[in-house]
Tab-separated table of C-alpha atoms and ligand atoms in Angstrom:
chain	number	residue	atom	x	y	z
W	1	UNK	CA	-2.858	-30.826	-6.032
W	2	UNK	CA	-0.072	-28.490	-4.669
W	3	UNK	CA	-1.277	-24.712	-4.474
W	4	UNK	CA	2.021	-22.629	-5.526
W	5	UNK	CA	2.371	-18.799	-5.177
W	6	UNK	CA	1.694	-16.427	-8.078
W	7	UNK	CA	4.726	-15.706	-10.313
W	8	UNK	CA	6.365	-12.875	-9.743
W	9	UNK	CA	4.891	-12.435	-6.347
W	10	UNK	CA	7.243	-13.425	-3.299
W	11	UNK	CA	6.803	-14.791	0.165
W	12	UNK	CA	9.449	-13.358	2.551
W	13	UNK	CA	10.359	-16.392	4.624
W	14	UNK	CA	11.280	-16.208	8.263
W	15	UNK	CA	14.867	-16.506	7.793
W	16	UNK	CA	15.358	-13.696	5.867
W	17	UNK	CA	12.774	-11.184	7.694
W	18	UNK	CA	15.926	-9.888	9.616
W	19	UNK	CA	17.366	-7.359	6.942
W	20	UNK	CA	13.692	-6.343	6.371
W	21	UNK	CA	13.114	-5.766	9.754
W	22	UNK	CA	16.865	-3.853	9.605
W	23	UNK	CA	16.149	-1.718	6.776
W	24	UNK	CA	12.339	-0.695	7.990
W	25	UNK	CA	13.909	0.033	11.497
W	26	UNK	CA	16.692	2.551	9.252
W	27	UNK	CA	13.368	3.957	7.528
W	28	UNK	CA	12.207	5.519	10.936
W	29	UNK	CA	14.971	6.389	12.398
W	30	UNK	CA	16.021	8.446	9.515
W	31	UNK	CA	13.196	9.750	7.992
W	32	UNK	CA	12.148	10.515	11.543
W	33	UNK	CA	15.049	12.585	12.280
W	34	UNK	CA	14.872	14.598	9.030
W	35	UNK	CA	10.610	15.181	10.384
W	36	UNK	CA	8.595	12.705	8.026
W	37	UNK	CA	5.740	10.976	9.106
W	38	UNK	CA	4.252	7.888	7.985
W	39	UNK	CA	0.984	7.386	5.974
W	40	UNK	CA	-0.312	4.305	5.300
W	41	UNK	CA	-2.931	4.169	2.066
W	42	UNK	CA	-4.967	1.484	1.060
W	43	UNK	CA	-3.231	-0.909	-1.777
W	44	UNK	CA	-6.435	-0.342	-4.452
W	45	UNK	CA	-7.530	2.587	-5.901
W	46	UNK	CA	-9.687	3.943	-8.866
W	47	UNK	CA	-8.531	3.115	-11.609
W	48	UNK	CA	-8.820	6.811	-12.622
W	49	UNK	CA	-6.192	8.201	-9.742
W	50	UNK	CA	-3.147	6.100	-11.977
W	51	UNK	CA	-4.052	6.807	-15.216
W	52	UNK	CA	-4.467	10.564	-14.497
W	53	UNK	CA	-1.386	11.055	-12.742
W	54	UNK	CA	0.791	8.395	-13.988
W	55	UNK	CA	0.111	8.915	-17.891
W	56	UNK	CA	-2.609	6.963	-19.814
W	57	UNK	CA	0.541	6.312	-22.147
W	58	UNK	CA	3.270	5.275	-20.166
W	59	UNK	CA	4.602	1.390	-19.906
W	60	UNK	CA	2.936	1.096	-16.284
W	61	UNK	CA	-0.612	2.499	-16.855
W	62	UNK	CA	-0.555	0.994	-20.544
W	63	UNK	CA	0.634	-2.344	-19.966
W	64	UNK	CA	1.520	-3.217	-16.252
W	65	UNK	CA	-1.334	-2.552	-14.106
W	66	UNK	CA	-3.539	-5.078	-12.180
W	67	UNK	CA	-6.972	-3.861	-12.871
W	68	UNK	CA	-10.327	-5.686	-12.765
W	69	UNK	CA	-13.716	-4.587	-12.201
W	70	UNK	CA	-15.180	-4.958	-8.473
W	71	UNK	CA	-19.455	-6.723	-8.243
W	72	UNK	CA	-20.396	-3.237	-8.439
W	73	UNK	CA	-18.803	-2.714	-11.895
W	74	UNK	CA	-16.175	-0.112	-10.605
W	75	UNK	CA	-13.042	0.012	-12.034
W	76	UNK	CA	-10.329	-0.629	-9.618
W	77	UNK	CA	-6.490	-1.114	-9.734
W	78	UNK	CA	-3.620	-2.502	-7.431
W	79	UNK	CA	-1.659	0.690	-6.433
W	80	UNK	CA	1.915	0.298	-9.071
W	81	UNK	CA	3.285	3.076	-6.809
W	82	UNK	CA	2.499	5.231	-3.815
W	83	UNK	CA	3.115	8.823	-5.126
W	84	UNK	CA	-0.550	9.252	-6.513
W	85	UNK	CA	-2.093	7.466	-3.472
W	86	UNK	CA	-0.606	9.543	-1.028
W	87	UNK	CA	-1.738	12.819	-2.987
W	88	UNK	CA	-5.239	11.770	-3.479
W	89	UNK	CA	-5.467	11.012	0.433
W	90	UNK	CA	-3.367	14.358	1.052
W	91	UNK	CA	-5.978	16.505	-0.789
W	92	UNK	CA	-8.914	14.275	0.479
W	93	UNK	CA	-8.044	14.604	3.970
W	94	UNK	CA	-7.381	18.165	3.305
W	95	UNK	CA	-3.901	18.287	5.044
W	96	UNK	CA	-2.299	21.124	3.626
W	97	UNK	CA	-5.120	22.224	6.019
W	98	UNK	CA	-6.195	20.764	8.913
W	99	UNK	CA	-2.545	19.791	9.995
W	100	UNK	CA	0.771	21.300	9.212
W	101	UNK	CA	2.111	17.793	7.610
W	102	UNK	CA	4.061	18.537	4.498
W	103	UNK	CA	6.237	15.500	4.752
W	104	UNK	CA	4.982	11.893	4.600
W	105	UNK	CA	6.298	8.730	3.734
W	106	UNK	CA	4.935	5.122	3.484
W	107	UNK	CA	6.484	1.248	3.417
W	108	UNK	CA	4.137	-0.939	1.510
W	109	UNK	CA	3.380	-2.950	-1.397
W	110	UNK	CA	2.950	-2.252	-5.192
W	111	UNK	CA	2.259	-4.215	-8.355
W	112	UNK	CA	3.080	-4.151	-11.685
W	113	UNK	CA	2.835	-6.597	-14.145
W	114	UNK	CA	5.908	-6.878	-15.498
W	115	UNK	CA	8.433	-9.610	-16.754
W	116	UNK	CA	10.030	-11.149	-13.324
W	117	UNK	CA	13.528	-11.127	-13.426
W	118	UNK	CA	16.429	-10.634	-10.946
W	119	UNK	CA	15.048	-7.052	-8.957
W	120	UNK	CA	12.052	-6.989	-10.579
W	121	UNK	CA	8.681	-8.812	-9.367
W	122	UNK	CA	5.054	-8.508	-9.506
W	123	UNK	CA	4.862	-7.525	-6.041
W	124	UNK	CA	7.586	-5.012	-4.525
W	125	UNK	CA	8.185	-3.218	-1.630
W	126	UNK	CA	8.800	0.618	-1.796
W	127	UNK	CA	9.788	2.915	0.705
W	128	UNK	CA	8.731	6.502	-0.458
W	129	UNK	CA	8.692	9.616	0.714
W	130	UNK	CA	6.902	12.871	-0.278
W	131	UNK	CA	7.299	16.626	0.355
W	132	UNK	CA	4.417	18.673	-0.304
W	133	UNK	CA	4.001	22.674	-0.679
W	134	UNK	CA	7.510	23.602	-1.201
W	135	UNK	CA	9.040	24.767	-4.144
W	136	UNK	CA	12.303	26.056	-3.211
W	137	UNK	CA	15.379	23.972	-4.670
W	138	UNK	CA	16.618	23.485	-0.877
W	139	UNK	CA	13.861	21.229	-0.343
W	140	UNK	CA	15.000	19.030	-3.298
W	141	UNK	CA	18.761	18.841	-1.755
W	142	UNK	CA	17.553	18.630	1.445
W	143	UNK	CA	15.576	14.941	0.752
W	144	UNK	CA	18.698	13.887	-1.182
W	145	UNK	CA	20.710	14.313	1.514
W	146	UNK	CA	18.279	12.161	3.241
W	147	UNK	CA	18.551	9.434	0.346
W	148	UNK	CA	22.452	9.918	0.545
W	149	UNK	CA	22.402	9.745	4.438
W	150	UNK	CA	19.773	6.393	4.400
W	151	UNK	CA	21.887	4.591	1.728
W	152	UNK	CA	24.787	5.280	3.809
W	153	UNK	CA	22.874	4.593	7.190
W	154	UNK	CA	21.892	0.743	5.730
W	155	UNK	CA	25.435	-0.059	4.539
W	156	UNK	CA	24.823	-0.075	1.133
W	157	UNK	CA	28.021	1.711	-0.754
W	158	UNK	CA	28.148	0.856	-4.518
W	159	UNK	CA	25.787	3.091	-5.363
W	160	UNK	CA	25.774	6.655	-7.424
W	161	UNK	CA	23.313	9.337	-7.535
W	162	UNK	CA	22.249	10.700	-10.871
W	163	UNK	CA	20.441	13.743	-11.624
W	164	UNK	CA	18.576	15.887	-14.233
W	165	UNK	CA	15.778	18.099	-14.933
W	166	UNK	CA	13.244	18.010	-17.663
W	167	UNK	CA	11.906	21.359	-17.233
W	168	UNK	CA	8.566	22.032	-17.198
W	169	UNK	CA	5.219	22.733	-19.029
W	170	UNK	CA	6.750	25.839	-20.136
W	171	UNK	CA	9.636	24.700	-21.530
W	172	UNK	CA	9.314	20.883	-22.076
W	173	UNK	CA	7.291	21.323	-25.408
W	174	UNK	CA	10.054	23.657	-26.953
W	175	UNK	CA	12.524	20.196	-26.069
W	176	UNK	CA	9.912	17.562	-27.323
W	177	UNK	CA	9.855	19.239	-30.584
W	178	UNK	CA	13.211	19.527	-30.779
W	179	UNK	CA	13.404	15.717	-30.054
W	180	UNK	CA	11.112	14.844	-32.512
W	181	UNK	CA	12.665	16.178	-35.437
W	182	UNK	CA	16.252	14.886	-34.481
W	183	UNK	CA	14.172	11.360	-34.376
W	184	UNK	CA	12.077	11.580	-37.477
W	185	UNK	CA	14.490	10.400	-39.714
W	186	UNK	CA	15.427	7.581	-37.524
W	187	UNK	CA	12.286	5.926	-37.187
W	188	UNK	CA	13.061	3.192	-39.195
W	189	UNK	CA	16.384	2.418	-36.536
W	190	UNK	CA	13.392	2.673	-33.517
W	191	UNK	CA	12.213	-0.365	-31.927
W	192	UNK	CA	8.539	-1.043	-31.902
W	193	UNK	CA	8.013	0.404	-28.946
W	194	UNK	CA	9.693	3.353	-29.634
W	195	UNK	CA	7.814	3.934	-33.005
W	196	UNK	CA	4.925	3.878	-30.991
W	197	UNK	CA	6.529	6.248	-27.895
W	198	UNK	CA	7.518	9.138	-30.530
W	199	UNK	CA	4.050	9.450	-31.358
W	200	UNK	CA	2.963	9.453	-27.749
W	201	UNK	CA	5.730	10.003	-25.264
W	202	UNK	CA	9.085	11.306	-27.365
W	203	UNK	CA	11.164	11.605	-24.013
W	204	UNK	CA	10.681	7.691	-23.105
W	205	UNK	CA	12.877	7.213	-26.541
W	206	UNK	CA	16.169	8.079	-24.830
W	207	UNK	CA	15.690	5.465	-22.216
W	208	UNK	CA	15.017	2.817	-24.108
W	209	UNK	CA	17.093	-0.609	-23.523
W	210	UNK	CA	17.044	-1.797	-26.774
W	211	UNK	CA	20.791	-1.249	-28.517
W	212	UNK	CA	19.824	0.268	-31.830
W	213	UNK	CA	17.634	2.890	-30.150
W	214	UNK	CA	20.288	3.992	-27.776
W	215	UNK	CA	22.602	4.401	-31.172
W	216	UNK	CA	20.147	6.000	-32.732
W	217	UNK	CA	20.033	8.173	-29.957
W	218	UNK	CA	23.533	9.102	-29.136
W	219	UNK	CA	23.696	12.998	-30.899
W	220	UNK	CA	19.862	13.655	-29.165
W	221	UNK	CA	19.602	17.432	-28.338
W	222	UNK	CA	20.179	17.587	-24.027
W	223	UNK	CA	17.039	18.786	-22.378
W	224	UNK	CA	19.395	21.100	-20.238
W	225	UNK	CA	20.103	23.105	-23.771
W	226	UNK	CA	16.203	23.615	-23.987
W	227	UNK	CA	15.515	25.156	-20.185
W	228	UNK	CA	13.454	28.004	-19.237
W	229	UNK	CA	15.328	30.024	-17.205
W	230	UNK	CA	13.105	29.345	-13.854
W	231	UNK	CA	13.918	25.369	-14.730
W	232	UNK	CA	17.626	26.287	-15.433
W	233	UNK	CA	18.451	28.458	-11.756
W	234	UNK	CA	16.424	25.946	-9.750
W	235	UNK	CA	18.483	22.889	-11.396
W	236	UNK	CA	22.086	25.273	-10.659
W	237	UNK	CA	20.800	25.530	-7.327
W	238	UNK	CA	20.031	22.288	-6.565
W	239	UNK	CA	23.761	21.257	-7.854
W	240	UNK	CA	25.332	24.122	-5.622
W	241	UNK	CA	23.802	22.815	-2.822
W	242	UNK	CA	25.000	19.047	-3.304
W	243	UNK	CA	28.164	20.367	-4.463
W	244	UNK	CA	28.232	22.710	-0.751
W	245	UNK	CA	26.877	19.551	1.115
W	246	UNK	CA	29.282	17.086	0.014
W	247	UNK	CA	27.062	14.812	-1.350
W	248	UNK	CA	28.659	12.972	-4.859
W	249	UNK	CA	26.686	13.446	-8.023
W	250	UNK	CA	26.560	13.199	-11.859
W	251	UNK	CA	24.269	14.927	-14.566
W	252	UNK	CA	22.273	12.677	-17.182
W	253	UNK	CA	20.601	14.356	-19.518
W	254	UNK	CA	19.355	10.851	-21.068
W	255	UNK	CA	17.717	10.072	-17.588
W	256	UNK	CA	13.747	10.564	-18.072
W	257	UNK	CA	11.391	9.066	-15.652
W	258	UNK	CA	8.657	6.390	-16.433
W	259	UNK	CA	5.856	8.762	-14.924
W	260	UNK	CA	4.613	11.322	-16.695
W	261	UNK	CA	4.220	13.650	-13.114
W	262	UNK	CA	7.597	15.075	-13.247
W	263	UNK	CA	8.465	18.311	-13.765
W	264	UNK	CA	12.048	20.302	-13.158
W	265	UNK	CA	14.350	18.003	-11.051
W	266	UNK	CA	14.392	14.047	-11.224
W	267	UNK	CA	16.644	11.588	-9.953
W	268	UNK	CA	17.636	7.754	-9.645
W	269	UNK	CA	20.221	6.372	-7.770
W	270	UNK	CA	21.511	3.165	-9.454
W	271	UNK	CA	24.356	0.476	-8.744
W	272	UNK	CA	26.694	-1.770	-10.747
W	273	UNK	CA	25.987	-4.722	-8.730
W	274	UNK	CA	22.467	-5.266	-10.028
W	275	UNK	CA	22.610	-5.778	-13.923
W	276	UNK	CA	19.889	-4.677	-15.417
W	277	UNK	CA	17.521	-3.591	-12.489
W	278	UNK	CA	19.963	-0.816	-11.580
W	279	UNK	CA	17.802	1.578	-10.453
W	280	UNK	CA	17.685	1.694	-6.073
W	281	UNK	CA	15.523	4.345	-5.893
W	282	UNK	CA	14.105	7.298	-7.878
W	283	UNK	CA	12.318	10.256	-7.708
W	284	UNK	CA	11.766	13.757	-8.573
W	285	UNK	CA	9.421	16.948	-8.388
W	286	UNK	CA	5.922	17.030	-9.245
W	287	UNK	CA	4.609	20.408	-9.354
W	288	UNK	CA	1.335	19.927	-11.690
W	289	UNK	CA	0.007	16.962	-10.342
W	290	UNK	CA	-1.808	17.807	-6.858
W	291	UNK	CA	-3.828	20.381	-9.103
W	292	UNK	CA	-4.313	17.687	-12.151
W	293	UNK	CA	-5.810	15.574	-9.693
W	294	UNK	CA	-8.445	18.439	-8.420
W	295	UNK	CA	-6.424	19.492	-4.959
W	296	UNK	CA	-4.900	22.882	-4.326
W	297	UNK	CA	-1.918	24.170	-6.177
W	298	UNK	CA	1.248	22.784	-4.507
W	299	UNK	CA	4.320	21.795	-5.678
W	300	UNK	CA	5.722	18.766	-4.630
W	301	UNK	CA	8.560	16.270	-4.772
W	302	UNK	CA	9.641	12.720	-3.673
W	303	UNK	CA	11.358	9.122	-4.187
W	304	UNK	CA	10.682	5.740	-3.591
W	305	UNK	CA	13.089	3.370	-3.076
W	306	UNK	CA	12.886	-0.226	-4.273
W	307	UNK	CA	12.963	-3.045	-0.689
W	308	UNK	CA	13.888	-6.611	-2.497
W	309	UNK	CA	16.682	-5.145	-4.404
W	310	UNK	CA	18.218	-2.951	-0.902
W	311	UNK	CA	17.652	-6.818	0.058
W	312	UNK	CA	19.750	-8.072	-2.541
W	313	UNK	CA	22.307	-5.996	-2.509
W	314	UNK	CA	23.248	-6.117	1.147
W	315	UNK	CA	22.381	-9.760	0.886
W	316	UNK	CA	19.853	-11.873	3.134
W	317	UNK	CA	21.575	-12.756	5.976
W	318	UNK	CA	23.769	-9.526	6.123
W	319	UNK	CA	22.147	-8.540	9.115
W	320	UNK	CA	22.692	-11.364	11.778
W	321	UNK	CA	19.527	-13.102	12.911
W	322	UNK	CA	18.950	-11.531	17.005
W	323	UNK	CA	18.925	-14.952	19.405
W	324	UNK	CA	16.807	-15.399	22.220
W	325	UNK	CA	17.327	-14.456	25.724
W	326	UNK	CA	16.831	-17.291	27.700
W	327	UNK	CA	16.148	-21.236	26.957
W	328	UNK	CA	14.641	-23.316	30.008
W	329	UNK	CA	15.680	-26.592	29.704
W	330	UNK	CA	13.583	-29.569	31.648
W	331	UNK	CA	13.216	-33.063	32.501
W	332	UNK	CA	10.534	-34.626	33.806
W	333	UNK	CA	7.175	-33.791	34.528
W	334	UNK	CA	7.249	-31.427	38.172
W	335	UNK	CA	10.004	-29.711	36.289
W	336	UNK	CA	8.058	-28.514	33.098
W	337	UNK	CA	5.733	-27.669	35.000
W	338	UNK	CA	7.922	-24.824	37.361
W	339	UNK	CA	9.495	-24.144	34.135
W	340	UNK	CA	6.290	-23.152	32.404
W	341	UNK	CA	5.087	-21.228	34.906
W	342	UNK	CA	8.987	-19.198	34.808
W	343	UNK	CA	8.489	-19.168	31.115
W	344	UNK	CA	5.193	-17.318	31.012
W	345	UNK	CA	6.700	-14.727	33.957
W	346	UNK	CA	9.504	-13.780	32.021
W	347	UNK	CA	7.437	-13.595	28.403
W	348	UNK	CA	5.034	-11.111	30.069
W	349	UNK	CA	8.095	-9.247	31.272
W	350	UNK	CA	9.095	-8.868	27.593
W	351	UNK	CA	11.799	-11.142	27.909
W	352	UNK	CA	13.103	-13.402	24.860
W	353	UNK	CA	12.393	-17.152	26.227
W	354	UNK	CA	11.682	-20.193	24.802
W	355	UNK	CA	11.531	-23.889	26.417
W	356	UNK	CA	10.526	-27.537	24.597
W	357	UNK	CA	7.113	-29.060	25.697
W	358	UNK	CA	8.036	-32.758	24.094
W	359	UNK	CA	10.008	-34.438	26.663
W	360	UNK	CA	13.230	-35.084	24.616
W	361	UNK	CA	16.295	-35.275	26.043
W	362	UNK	CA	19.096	-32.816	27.739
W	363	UNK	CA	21.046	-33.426	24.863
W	364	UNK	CA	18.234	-32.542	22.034
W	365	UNK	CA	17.330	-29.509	24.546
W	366	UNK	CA	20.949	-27.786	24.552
W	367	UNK	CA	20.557	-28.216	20.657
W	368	UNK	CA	17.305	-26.709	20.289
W	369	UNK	CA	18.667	-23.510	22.469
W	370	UNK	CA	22.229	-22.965	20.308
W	371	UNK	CA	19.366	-23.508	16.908
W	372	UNK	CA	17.882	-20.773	18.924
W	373	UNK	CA	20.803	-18.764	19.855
W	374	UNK	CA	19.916	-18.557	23.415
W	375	UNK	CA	22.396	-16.464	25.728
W	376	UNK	CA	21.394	-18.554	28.144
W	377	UNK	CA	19.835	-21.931	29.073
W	378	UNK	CA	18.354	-22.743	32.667
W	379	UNK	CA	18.374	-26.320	33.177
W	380	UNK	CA	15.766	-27.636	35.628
W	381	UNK	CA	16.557	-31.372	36.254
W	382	UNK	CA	14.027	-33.546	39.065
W	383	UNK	CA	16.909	-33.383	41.842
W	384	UNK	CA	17.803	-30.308	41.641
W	385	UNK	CA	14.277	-29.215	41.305
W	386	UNK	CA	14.175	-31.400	45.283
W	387	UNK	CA	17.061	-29.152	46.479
W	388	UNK	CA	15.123	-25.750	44.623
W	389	UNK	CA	18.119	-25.182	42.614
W	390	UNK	CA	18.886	-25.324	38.582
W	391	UNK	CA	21.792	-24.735	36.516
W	392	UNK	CA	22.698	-21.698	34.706
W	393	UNK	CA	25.084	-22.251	31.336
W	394	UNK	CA	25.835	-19.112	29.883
W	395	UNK	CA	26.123	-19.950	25.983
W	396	UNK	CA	28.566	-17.007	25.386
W	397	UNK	CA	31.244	-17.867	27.817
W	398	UNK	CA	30.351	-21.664	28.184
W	399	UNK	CA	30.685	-21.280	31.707
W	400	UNK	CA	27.409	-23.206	34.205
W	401	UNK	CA	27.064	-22.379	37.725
W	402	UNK	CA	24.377	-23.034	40.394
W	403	UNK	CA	21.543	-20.623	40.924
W	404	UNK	CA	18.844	-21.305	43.689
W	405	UNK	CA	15.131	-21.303	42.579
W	406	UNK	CA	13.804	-19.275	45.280
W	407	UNK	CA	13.162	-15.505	43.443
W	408	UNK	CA	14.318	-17.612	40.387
W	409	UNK	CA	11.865	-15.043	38.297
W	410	UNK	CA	13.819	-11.716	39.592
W	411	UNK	CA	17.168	-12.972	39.503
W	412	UNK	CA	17.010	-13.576	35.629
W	413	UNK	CA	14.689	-10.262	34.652
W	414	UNK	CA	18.223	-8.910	36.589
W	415	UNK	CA	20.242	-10.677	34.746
W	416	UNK	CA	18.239	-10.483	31.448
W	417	UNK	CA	16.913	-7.011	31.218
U	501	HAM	P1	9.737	4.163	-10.015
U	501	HAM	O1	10.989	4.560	-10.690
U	501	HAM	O2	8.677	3.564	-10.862
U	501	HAM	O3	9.177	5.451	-9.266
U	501	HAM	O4	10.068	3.143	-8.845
U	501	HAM	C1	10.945	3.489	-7.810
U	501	HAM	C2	11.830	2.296	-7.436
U	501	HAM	O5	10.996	1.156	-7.144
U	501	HAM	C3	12.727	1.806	-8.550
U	501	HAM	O6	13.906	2.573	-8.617
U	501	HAM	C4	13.019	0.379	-8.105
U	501	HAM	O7	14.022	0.365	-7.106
U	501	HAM	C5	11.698	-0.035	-7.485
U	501	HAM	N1	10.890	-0.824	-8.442
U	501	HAM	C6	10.120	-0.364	-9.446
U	501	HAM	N2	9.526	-1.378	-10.105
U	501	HAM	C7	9.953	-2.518	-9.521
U	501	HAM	C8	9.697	-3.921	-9.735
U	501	HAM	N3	8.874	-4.352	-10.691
U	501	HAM	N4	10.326	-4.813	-8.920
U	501	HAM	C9	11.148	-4.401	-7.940
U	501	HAM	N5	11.415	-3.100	-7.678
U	501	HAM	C10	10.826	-2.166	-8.452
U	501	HAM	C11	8.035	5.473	-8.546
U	501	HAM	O8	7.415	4.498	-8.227
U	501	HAM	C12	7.670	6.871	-8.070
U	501	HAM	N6	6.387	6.790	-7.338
U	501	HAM	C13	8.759	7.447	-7.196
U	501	HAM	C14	8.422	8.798	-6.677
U	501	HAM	C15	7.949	9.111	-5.447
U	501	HAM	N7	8.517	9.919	-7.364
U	501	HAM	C16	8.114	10.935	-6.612
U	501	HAM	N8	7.754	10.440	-5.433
């Protein structure tokens, strides 16, 4: 019987690896420039790390995680996100300490068990990034002018930046209860979930999909009304400085994050070409957590951005698939055999080459190299082999001319390189 995949979970197929390759290559050259460096965690954790940091009652540690108990009976979970890996190897590793890294960012995996729709799997790709140790609202502008700058870097235009803050432990409780008595006597218009959410998690109300919540919803108090006045400057600046910067912005005040980490500033920036998975990345500050989760006290902020839908939106095979250099074309036994021995020269020599070991014809050969894309094909026939000569066709210009095989191997790493 036919083994499929797991639903949800997607293979990236070779024709498509291009804009992947693309959009990781736009990763480090940007995030280079503005001086992250890359961490790479493992993909399972204790099942502890997420539920402390993430929120025993939010929709990902509550319903979406991929947990199971190891053959020594510990608990252990597929990473859903990267933020609370990369701070329990930043406070493990002590690097606040024994390096000056405060800026890190990662490419990888994540899994959440969610309902698979269009931009939305079991498996995703994030690219995130993290600043650690820095509480001053530059650093918040500062990474999204990086998120502006990568967006624009890939190509990718339809898409807006929206931001908010929702305070912090100081003031956040003053909004909650403000929240909960505008909802009490809605409950009854409340989804399920929601019912369930003002009793746990108030804020997640005002994101809710479901139509009659977001009614109910429409004369909530703002969370900017309920500020402390530490929240409130650090928000102004951080809108002066886009404003100064030039980077285009709205407020949401309905805009509350799935993670229970945040504190002060979040973000999401989110598209019109996606339907419902709108969201292209998202973010904000975490000041609390490194301490919740037993490190040193340092504030902290960062995004991840979602790969498959970047993917989607710029479309698979936006980025055109790179040919090969060179194709070696040959007939007949003695001239495989010279051309194998050119092939493997100009492999080692990090050139693109390819030839075909199965005897077909010129014809089938010249197809094989424009499948390939080859620039060029050098075809090695048995006479001209006896007068040491081949044919160059250069694909481009579809012009052929006579090349002699003696320092065969140096005249194309010339040509080629
Ligand atoms: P998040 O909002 O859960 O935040 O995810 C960030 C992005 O990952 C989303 O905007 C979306 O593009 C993508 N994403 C999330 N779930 C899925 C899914 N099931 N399928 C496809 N794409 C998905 C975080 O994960 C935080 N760790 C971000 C962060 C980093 N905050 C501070 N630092």
């Amino acid at each position: 019987m036919k083994i499929s995949g797991i639903k949800g979970m997607n293979d990236i197929l070779p024709e498509e690896i291009e804009v992947w390759h693309f959009l990781e290559h736009c990763v480090r050259e940007v995030f280079h420039a503005f001086g992250f460096k890359e961490i790479r965690v493992p993909v399972l954790e204790k099942t502890e790390l997420f539920s402390r940091s993430i929120g025993e009652e939010t929709d990902i540690v509550s319903k979406e995680m991929y947990t199971f108990f190891d053959k020594s009976d510990h608990s252990l979970t597929l990473r859903p996100e990267g933020t609370a890996s990369v701070m329990r190897s930043f406070i493990e590793h002590q690097l606040h300490k024994t390096s000056q890294i405060s800026k890190l960012y990662y490419v990888g995996p994540m899994f959440r068990y969610e309902r698979p729709q269009k931009g939305r799997y079991r498996q995703f790709y994030q690219i995130g990034a993290e600043v650690i140790g820095e509480d001053n609202p530059l650093v918040d502008a500062q990474l999204l002018i990086m998120l502006d700058h990568f967006f624009k870097r890939i190509g990718i235009e339809d898409v807006q930046l929206q931001v908010n803050s929702i305070g912090c432990p100081e003031c956040r409780p003053r909004y909650r209860q403000a929240l909960l008595d505008f909802l009490g006597d809605k409950l009854e218009l409340l989804c399920g979930d929601c019912n369930r959410r003002y009793q746990n998690n108030p804020l997640r109300v005002l994101d809710c999909k479901v139509e009659g919540c977001g009614k109910a919803c429409q004369d909530a108090p703002s969370v900017l009304d309920y500020l402390c006045e530490g929240c409130s400057r650090h928000f102004d600046t951080v809108q002066q400085l886009l404003n100064d910067l030039k980077v285009p912005f709205s407020v949401n005040p309905r805009m509350v994050r799935g993670l229970d980490y945040y504190t002060k500033t979040t973000f999401e920036m989110v598209t019109g070409s996606l339907g419902a998975q709108n969201a292209l990345a998202a973010g904000g500050r975490y000041d609390g957590l490194i301490e919740s989760l037993g490190g040193p006290s340092l504030p902290g902020i960062g995004f991840a951005i979602g790969m498959e839908r970047l993917v989607l939106m710029k479309g698979r095979d936006s980025v055109l698939a790179s040919g090969i250099d060179i194709f070696l074309a040959a007939l007949g036994e003695k001239s495989v055999e010279k051309s194998f021995f050119l092939l493997s020269g100009l492999q080692k020599h990090g050139i693109q080459a390819e030839m075909d070991f199965s005897g077909k014809s010129l014809k089938a050969q010249l197809r094989r190299a424009d499948k390939a894309k080859a620039r060029y094909v050098l075809i090695l026939g048995e006479d001209e082999l006896g007068r040491n000569q081949a044919q160059l066709k250069d694909m481009e210009k579809g012009s052929q001319e006579t090349v002699s095989l003696e320092n065969i191997e140096s005249f194309l790493l010339d040509l080629l390189s």
